[in-house]
Short mmCIF file of C-alpha atoms in Angstrom, two decimals:
data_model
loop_
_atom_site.label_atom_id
_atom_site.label_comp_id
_atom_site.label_asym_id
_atom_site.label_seq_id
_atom_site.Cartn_x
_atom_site.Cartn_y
_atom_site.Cartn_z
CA UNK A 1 7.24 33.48 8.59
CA UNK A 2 5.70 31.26 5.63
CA UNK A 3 6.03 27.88 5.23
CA UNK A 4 7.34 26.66 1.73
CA UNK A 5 7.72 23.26 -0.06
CA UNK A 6 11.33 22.82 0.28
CA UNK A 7 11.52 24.29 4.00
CA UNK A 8 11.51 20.95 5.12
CA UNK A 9 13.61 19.23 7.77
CA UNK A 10 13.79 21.61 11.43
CA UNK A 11 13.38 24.79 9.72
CA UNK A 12 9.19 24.04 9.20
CA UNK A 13 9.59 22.06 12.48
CA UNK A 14 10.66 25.24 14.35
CA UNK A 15 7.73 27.23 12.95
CA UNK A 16 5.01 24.16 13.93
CA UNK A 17 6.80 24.58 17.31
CA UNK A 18 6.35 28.68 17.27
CA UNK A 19 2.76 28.34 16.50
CA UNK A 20 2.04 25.66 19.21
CA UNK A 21 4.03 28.05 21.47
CA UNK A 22 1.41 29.75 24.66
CA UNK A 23 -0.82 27.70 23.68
CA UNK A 24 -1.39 27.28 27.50
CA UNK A 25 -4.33 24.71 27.85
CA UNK A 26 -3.74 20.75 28.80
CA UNK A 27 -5.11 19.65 24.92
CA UNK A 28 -3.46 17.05 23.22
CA UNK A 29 -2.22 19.00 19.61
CA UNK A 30 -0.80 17.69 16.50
CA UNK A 31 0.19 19.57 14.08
CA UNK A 32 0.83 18.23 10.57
CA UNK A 33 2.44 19.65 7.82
CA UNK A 34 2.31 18.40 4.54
CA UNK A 35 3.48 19.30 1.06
CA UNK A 36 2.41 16.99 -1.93
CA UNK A 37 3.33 17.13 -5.36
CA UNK A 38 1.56 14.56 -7.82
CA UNK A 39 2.91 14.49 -11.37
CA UNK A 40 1.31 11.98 -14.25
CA UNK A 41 2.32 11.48 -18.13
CA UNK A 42 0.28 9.19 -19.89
CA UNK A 43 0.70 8.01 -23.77
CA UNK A 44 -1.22 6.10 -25.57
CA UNK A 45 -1.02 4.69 -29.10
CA UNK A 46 2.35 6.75 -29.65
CA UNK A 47 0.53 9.94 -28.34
CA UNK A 48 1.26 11.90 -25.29
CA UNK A 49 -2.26 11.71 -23.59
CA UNK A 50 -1.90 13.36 -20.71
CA UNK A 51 0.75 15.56 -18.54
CA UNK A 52 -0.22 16.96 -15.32
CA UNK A 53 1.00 18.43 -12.10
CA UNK A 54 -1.05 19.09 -9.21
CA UNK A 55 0.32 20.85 -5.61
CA UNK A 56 -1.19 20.40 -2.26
CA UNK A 57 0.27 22.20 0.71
CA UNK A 58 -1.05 22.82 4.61
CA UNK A 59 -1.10 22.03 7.98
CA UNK A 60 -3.98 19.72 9.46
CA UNK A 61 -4.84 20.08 13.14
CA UNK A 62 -5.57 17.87 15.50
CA UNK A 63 -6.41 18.22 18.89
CA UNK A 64 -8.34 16.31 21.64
CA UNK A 65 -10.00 18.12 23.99
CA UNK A 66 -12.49 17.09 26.66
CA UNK A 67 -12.35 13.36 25.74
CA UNK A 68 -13.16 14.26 22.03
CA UNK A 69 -11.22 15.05 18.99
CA UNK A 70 -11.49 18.19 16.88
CA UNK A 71 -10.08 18.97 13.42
CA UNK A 72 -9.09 21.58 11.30
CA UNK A 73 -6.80 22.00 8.24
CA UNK A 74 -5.63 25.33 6.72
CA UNK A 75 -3.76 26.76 3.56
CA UNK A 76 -2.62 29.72 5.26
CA UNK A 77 0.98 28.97 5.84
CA UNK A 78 1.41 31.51 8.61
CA UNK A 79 2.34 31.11 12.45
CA UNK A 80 -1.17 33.10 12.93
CA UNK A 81 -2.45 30.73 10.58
CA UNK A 82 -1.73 28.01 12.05
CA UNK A 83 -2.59 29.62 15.41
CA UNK A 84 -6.38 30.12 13.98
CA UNK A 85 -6.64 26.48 13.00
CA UNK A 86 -5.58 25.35 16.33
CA UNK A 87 -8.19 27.43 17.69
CA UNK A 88 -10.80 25.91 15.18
CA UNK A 89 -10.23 22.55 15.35
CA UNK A 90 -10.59 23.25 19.77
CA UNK A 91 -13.90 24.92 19.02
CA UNK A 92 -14.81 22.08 17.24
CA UNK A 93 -13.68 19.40 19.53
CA UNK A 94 -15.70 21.28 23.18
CA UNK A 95 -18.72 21.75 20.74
CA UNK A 96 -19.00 17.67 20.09
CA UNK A 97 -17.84 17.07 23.51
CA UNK A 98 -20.85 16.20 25.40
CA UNK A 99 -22.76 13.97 22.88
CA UNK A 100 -19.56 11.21 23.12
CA UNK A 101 -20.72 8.79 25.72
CA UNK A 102 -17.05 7.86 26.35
CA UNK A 103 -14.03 9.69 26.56
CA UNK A 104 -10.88 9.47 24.37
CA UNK A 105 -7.95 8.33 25.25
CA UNK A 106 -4.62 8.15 23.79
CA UNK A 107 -1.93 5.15 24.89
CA UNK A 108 1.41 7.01 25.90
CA UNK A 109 4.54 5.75 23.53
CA UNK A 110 8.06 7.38 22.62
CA UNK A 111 7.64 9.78 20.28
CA UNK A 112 9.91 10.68 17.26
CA UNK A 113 12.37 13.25 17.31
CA UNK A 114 14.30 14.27 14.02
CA UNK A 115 14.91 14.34 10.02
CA UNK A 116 13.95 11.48 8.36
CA UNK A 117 14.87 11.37 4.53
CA UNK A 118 13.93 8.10 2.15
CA UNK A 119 16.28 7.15 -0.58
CA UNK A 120 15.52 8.63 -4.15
CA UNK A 121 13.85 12.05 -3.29
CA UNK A 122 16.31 14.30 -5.13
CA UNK A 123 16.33 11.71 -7.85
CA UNK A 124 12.84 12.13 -8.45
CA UNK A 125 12.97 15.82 -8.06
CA UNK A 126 16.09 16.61 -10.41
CA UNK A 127 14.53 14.42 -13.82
CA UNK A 128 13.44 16.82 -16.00
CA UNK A 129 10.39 16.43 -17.95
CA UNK A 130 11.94 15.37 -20.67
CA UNK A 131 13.16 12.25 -19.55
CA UNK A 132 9.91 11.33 -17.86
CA UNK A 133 7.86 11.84 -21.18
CA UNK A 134 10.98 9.83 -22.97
CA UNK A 135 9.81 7.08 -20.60
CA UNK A 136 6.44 6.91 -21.35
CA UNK A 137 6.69 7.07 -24.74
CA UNK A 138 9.68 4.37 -24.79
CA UNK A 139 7.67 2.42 -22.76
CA UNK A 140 4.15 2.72 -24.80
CA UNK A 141 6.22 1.83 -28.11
CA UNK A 142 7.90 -1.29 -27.08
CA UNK A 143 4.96 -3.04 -25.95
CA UNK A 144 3.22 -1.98 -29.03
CA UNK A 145 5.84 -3.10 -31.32
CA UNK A 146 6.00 -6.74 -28.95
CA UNK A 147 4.10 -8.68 -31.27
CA UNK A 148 1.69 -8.28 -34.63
CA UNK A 149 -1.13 -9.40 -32.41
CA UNK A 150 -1.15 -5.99 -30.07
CA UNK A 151 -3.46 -3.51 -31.23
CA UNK A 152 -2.62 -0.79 -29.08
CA UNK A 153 -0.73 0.15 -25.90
CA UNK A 154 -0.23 2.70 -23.37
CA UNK A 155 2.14 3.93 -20.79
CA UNK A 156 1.30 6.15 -17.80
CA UNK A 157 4.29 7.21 -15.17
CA UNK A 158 2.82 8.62 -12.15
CA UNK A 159 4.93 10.33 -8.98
CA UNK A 160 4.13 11.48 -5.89
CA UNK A 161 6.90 13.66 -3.48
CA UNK A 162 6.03 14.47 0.23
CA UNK A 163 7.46 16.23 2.50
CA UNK A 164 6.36 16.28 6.05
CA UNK A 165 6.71 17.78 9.25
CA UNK A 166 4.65 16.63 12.61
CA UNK A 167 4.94 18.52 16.02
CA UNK A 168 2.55 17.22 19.33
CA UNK A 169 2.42 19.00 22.23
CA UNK A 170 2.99 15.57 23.78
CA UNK A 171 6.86 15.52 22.29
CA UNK A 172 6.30 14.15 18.47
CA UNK A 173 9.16 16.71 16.33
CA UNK A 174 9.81 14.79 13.42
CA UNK A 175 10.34 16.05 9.95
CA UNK A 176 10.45 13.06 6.68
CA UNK A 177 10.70 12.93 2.96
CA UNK A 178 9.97 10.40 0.18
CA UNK A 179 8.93 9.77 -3.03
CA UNK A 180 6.55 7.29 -5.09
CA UNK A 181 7.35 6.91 -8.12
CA UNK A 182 5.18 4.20 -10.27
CA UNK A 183 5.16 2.89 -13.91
CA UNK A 184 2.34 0.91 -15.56
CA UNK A 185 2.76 -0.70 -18.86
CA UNK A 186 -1.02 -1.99 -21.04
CA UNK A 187 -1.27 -3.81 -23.91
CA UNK A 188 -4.09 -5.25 -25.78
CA UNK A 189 -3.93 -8.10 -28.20
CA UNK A 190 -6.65 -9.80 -30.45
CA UNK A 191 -6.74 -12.22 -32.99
CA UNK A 192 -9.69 -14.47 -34.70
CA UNK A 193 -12.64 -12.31 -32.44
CA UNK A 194 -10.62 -13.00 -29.09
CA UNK A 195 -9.11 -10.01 -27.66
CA UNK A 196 -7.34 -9.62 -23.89
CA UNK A 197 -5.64 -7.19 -21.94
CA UNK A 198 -3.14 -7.26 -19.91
CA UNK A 199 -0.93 -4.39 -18.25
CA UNK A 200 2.24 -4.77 -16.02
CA UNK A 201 3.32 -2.09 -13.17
CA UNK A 202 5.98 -1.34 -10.53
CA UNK A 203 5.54 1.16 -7.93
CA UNK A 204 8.28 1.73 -5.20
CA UNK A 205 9.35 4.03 -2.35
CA UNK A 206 12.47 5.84 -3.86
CA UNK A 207 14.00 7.35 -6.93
CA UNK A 208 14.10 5.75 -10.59
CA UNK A 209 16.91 3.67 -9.91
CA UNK A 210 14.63 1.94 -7.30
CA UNK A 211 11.74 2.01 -9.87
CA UNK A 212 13.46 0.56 -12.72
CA UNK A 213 15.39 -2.19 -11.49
CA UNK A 214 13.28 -4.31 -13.88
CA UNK A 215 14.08 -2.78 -17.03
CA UNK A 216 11.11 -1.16 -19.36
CA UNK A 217 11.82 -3.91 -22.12
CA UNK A 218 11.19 -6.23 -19.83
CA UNK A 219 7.92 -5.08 -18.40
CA UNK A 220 6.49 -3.90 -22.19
CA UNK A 221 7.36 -7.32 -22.82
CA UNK A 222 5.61 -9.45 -20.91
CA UNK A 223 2.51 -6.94 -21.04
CA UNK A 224 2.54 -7.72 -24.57
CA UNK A 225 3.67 -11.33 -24.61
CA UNK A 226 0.81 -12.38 -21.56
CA UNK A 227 -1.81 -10.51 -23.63
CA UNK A 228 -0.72 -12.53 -27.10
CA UNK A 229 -0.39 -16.06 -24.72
CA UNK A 230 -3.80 -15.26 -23.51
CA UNK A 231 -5.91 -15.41 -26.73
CA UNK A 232 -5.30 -18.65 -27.11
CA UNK A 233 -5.24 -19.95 -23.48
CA UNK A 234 -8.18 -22.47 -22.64
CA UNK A 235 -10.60 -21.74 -19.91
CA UNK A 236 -11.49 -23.99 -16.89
CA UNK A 237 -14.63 -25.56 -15.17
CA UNK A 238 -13.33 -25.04 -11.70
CA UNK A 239 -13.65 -26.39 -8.31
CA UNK A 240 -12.03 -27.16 -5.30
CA UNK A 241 -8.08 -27.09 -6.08
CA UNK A 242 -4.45 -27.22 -4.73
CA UNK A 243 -3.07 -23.95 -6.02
CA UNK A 244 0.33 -22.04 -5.84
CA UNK A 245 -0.26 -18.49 -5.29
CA UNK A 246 2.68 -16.23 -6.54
CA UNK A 247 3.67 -13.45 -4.36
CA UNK A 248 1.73 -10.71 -6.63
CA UNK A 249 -1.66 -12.98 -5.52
CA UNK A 250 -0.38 -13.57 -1.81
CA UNK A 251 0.51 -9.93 -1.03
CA UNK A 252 -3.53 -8.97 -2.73
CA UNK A 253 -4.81 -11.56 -0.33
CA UNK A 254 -2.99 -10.78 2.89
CA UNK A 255 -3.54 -7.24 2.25
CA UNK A 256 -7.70 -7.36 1.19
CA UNK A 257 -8.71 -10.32 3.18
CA UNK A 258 -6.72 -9.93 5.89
CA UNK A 259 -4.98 -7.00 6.69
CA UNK A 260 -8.68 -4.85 6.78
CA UNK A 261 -10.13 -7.72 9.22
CA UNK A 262 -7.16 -6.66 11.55
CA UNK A 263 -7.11 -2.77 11.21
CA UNK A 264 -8.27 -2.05 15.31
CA UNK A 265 -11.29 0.32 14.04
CA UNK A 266 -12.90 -2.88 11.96
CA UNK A 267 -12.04 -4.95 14.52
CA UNK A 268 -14.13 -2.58 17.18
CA UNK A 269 -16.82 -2.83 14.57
CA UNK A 270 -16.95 -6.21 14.32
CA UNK A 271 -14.88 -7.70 11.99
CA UNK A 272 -13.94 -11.32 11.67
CA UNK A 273 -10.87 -11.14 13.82
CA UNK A 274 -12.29 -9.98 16.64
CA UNK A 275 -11.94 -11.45 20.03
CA UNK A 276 -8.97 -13.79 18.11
CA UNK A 277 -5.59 -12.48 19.66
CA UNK A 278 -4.01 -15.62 20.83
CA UNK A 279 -6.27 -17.93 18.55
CA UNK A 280 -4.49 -20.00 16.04
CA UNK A 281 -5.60 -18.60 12.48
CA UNK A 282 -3.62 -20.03 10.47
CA UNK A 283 -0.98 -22.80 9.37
CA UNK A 284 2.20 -23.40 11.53
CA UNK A 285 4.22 -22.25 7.93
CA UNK A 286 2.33 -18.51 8.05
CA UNK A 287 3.85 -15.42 9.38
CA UNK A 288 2.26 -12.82 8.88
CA UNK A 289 3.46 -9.05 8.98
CA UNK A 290 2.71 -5.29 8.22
CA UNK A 291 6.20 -2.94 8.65
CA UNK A 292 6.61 0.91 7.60
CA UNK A 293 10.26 -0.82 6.38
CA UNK A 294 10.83 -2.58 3.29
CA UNK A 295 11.64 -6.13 4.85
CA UNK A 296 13.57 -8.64 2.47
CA UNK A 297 13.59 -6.74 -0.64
CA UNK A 298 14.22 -2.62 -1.16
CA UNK A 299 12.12 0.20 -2.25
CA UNK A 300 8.74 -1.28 -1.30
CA UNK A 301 5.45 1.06 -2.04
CA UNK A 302 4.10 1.79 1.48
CA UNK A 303 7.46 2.50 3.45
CA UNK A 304 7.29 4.85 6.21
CA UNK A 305 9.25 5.64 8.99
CA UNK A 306 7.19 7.66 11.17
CA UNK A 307 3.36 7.57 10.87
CA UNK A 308 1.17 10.57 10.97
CA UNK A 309 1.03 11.02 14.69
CA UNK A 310 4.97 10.69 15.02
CA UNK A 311 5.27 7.27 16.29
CA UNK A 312 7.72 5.13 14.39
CA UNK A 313 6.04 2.70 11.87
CA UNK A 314 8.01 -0.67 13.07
CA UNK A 315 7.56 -4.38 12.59
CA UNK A 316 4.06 -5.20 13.43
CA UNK A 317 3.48 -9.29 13.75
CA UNK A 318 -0.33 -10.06 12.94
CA UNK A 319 0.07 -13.50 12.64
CA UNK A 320 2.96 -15.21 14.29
CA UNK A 321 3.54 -19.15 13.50
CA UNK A 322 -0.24 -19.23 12.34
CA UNK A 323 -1.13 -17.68 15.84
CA UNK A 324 -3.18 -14.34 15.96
CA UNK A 325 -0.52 -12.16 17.74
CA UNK A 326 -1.78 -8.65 17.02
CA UNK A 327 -4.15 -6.08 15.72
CA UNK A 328 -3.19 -2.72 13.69
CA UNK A 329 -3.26 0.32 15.92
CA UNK A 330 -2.94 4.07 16.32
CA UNK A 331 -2.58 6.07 20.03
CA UNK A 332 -6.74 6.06 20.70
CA UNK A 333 -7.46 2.32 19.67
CA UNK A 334 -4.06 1.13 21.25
CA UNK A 335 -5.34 3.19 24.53
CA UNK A 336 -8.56 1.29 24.24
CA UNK A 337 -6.78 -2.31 23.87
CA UNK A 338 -4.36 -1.57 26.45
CA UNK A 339 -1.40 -1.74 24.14
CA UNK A 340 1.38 -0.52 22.17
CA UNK A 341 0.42 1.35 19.37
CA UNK A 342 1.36 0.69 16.01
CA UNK A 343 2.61 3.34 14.21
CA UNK A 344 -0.34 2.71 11.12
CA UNK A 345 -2.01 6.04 11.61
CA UNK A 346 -1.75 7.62 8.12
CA UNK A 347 -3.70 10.48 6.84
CA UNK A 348 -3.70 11.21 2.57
CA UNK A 349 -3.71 14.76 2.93
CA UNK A 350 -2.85 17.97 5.29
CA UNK A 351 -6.66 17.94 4.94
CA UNK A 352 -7.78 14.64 5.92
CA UNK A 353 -7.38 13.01 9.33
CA UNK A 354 -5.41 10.25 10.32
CA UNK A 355 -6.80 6.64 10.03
CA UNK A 356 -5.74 3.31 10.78
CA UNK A 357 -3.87 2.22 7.55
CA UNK A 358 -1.46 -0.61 6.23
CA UNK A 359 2.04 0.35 5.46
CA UNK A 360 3.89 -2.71 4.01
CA UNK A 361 1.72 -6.29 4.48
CA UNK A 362 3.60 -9.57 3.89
CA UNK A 363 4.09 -12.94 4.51
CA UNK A 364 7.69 -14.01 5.70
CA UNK A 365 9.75 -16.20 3.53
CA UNK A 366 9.89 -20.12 3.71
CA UNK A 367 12.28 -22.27 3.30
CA UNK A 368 11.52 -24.11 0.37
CA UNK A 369 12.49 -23.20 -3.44
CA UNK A 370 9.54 -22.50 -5.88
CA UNK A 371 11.07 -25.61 -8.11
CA UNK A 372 10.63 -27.38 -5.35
CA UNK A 373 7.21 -26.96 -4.59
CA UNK A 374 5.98 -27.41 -8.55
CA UNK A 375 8.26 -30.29 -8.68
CA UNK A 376 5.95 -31.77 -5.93
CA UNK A 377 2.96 -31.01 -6.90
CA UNK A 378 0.43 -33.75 -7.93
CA UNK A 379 -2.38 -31.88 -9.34
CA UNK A 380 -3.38 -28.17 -9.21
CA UNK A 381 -2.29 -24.82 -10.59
CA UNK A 382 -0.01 -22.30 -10.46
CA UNK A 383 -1.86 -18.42 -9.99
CA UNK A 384 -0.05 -15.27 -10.78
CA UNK A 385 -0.60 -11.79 -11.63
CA UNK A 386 -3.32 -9.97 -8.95
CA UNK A 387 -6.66 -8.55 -10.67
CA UNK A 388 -9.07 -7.03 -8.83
CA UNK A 389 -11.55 -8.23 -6.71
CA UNK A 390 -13.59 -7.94 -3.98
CA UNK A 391 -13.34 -8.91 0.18
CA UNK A 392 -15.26 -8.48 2.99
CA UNK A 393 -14.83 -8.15 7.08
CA UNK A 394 -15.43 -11.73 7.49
CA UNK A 395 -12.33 -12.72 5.55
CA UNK A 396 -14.20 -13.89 1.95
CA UNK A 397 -13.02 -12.96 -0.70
CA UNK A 398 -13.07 -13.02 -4.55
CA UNK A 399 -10.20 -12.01 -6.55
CA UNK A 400 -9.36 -12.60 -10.17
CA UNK A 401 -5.53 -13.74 -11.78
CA UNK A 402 -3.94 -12.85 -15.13
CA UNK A 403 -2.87 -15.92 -15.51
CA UNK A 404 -2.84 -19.94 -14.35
CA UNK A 405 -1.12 -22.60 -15.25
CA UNK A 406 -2.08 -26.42 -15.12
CA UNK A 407 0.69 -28.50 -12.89
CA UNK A 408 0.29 -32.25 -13.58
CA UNK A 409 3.18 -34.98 -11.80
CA UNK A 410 5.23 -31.70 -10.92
CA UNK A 411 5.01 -30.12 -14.80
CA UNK A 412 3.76 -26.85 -15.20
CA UNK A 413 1.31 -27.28 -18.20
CA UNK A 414 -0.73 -24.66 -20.95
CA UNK A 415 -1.66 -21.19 -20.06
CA UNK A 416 -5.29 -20.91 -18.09
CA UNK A 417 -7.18 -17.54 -19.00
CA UNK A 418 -10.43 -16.41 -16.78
CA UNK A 419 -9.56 -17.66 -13.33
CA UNK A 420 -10.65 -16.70 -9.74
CA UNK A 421 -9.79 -17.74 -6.55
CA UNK A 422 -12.61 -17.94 -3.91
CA UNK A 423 -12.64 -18.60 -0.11
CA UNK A 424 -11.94 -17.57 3.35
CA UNK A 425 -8.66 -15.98 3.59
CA UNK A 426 -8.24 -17.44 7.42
CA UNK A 427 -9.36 -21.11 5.70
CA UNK A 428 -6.57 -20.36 2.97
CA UNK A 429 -4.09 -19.81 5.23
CA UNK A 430 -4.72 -22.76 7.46
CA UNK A 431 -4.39 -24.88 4.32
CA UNK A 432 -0.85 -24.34 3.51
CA UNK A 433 1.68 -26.58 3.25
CA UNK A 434 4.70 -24.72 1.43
CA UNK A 435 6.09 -21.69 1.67
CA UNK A 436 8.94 -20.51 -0.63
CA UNK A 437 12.05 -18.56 0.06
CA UNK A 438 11.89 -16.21 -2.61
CA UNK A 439 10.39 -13.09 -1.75
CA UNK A 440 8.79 -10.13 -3.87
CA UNK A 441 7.08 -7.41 -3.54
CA UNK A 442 4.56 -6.86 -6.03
CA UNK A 443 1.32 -3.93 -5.21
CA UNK A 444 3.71 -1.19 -4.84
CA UNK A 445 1.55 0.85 -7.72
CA UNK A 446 -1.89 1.86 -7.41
CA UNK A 447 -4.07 3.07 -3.93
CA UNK A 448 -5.91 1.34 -1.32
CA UNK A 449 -8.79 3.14 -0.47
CA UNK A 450 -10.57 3.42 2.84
CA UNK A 451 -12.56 6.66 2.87
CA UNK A 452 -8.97 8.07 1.68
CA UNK A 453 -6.43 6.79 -0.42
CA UNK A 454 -3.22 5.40 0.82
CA UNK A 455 0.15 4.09 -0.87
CA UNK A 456 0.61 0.92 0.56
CA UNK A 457 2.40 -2.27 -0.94
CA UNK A 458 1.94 -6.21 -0.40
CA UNK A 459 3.72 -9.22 -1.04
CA UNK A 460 5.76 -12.21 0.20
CA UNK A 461 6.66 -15.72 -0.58
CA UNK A 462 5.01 -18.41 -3.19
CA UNK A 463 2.34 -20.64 -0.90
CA UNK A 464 0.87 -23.71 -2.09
CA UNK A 465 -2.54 -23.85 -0.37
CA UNK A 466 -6.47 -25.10 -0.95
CA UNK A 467 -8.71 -22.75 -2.38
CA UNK A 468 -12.17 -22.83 -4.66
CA UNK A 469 -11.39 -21.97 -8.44
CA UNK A 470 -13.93 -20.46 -11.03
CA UNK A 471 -13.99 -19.73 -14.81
CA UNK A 472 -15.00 -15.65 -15.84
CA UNK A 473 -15.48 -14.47 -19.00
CA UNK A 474 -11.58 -12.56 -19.61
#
């Protein structure tokens, strides 16, 4: 029998099941398969740039033998297929198994049993070309036609559909669908020698209903309108501040400076957070979580409800009331701590093996409305729109904004171009004083990358906080 993309749900779960069948030896074996389609459109400048489709399809297999792990991944989509990869990836494991000084263990938990479906998949998978290439180009063309001052724009729509199916010898039999569809939205403006660019994006777990909720007009036009605001925006000195960081510049922070510091394999290698569980890290006001669910607001980018060794991808408190309450596990590093695991091991591909990976990072929701917290706001500055940056396992980090905005006597004042926010995240956190009860989530497009990619999203409340601010060249 051969496995196909749309044999998903117990049908490929009963032939993961035939293949481990006899297998006869005490091994731990997972067997995971996976069927990814990636399709991108891209348009630029009213031109279609770019239209692709690309199909991955196997079965990666895992299996710990003799205190080690060995892996193997094939494309042959048969029961003896699979049957030689399980053999491969044992081979590998006894051939590695006397160099490991210790042995490899895995912490027992419940394991999943069923179909697991996300919202949006037929969605996705019934929109004909068509109307995704109508989007782009809609899209491309609105921000272009924003204002005089944009020179050009583009438009990319990118989608990813998985289906997957995971059988352990140890009782995972689990079968789950979902897609990723994402939007991003660029414009660039100049005017007098200045010139800035600026691009908006929305990335969710579900169909285009999900994805769209913020309507393309709205999205070209605030690409457009930040990049017009922006030429004419003043820079800043910098220096210590009190700053408000939106939730698109909370959910980069929690998820770069922190959420990597408490991933259990950086933790074993030293990172920051080690040695901290129980430690207060953080202000009183901070809650921190990662969740496979979309907590407090639909459709976010990294839901999942079963990880890739079938264990359910729950609630996960890292920080509890500013106290260090947990780290991010799979089975071997939850073994090794001497608890629960997690439900974060994630693998890219059929081809790639499971690592310890974010799902959904966040900060819980205050109490407090954002008006609020302007309104009482002596001096500082308001910091929204994530750029990249850069952070390190001892929790520094530096990260750029779109935008800032003065606040003076509780009045948000003229638009700040060129900003980023410096510090340690820990320090950052223990500095803050107000948390807001709105809630977004706003990294939902785009990859983290940790040897592999992974969709993952970030977000949370507005925090006012203490941080160092500097002045780049935009």
């Amino acid at each position: 029998m051969v496995l196909r993309g749309d044999a998903w749900g117990g049908r490929v779960r009963e032939i993961l099941k035939s293949a481990l069948a006899g297998d006869g030896s005490d091994d731990h074996v997972e067997l995971r398969y996976h069927s990814k389609v990636f399709r991108s459109l891209s348009v630029q400048n009213g031109k279609l740039e770019r239209s692709t489709t690309r199909r991955r399809e196997g079965v990666g297999v895992r299996i710990l033998s003799r205190g080690t792990w060995g892996f193997a991944a094939t494309d042959d989509l048969t029961i003896p297929g699979v049957r030689r990869a399980i053999e491969a990836a044992r081979i590998a494991a006894r051939a590695t198994a006397h160099l490991r000084a210790e042995r490899i263990e895995l912490a027992p938990v419940p394991l999943a049993v069923g179909d697991f479906a996300e919202p949006g998949v037929d969605e996705v998978m019934q929109r004909s070309l068509d109307a995704r290439v109508a989007l782009v180009i809609d899209a491309e063309r609105k921000a272009r036609e924003a204002a005089s001052q944009v020179q050009s724009a583009s438009a990319t729509y990118n989608e990813i559909v998985c289906h997957k199916a995971i059988v352990t010898s140890d009782g995972a039999d689990v079968s789950l669908r979902f897609a990723r569809p994402e939007l991003y939205i660029g414009a660039v403006a100049s005017a007098d020698g200045a010139r800035t660019q600026v691009h908006e994006s929305v990335g969710v777990t579900g169909g285009w209903e999900q994805l769209l909720q913020v309507p393309v007009d709205q999205l070209a036009e605030k690409s457009a309108r930040t990049a017009v605001d922006l030429l004419s925006a003043k820079r800043m000195d910098g220096g210590r501040s009190t700053i408000i960081l939106a939730p698109a510049v909370v959910g980069l922070l929690v998820h770069e400076a922190i959420g990597h510091t408490v991933e259990a394999d950086f933790v074993t290698s030293g990172s920051v957070a080690r040695g901290k569980i129980g430690q207060t890290v953080a202000s009183e006001l901070v809650t921190l979580c990662d969740s496979g669910r979309s907590e407090y607001a639909p459709g976010a980018g990294g839901t999942l409800a079963i990880d890739d060794e079938g264990v359910v991808a729950g609630r996960t408190a890292i920080i509890e009331r500013g106290v260090l309450k947990s780290y991010l596990h799979d089975r071997q590093t939850a073994a090794r701590f001497g608890v629960a695991p997690t439900g974060n091991a994630r693998a890219w591909e059929y081809s790639d093996k499971p690592l310890i990976r974010m799902r959904n990072t966040y900060l819980e929701p205050g109490e407090r409305s954002i008006e609020d917290i302007i309104d009482s706001t002596e001096d500082g500055y308001l910091l929204d729109g994530a750029r990249n940056g850069q952070a390190d396992a001892t929790g520094e980090f530096t990260f750029g904004v779109v935008t800032a905005r003065r606040i003076r006597r509780g009045k948000l004042g003229a638009l700040i171009r060129g900003v980023t926010v410096t510090g340690n995240a820990f320090d950052v956190l223990r500095s803050v004083d107000a948390v807001s009860r709105e809630f977004h989530w706003d990294l939902g497009s785009g990859h983290c990358g940790k040897g592999q990619p992974s969709k993952v999203d970030a977000g949370g409340p507005y925090i006012r906080c203490q941080a160092l601010l500097g002045g780049v060249q935009a």
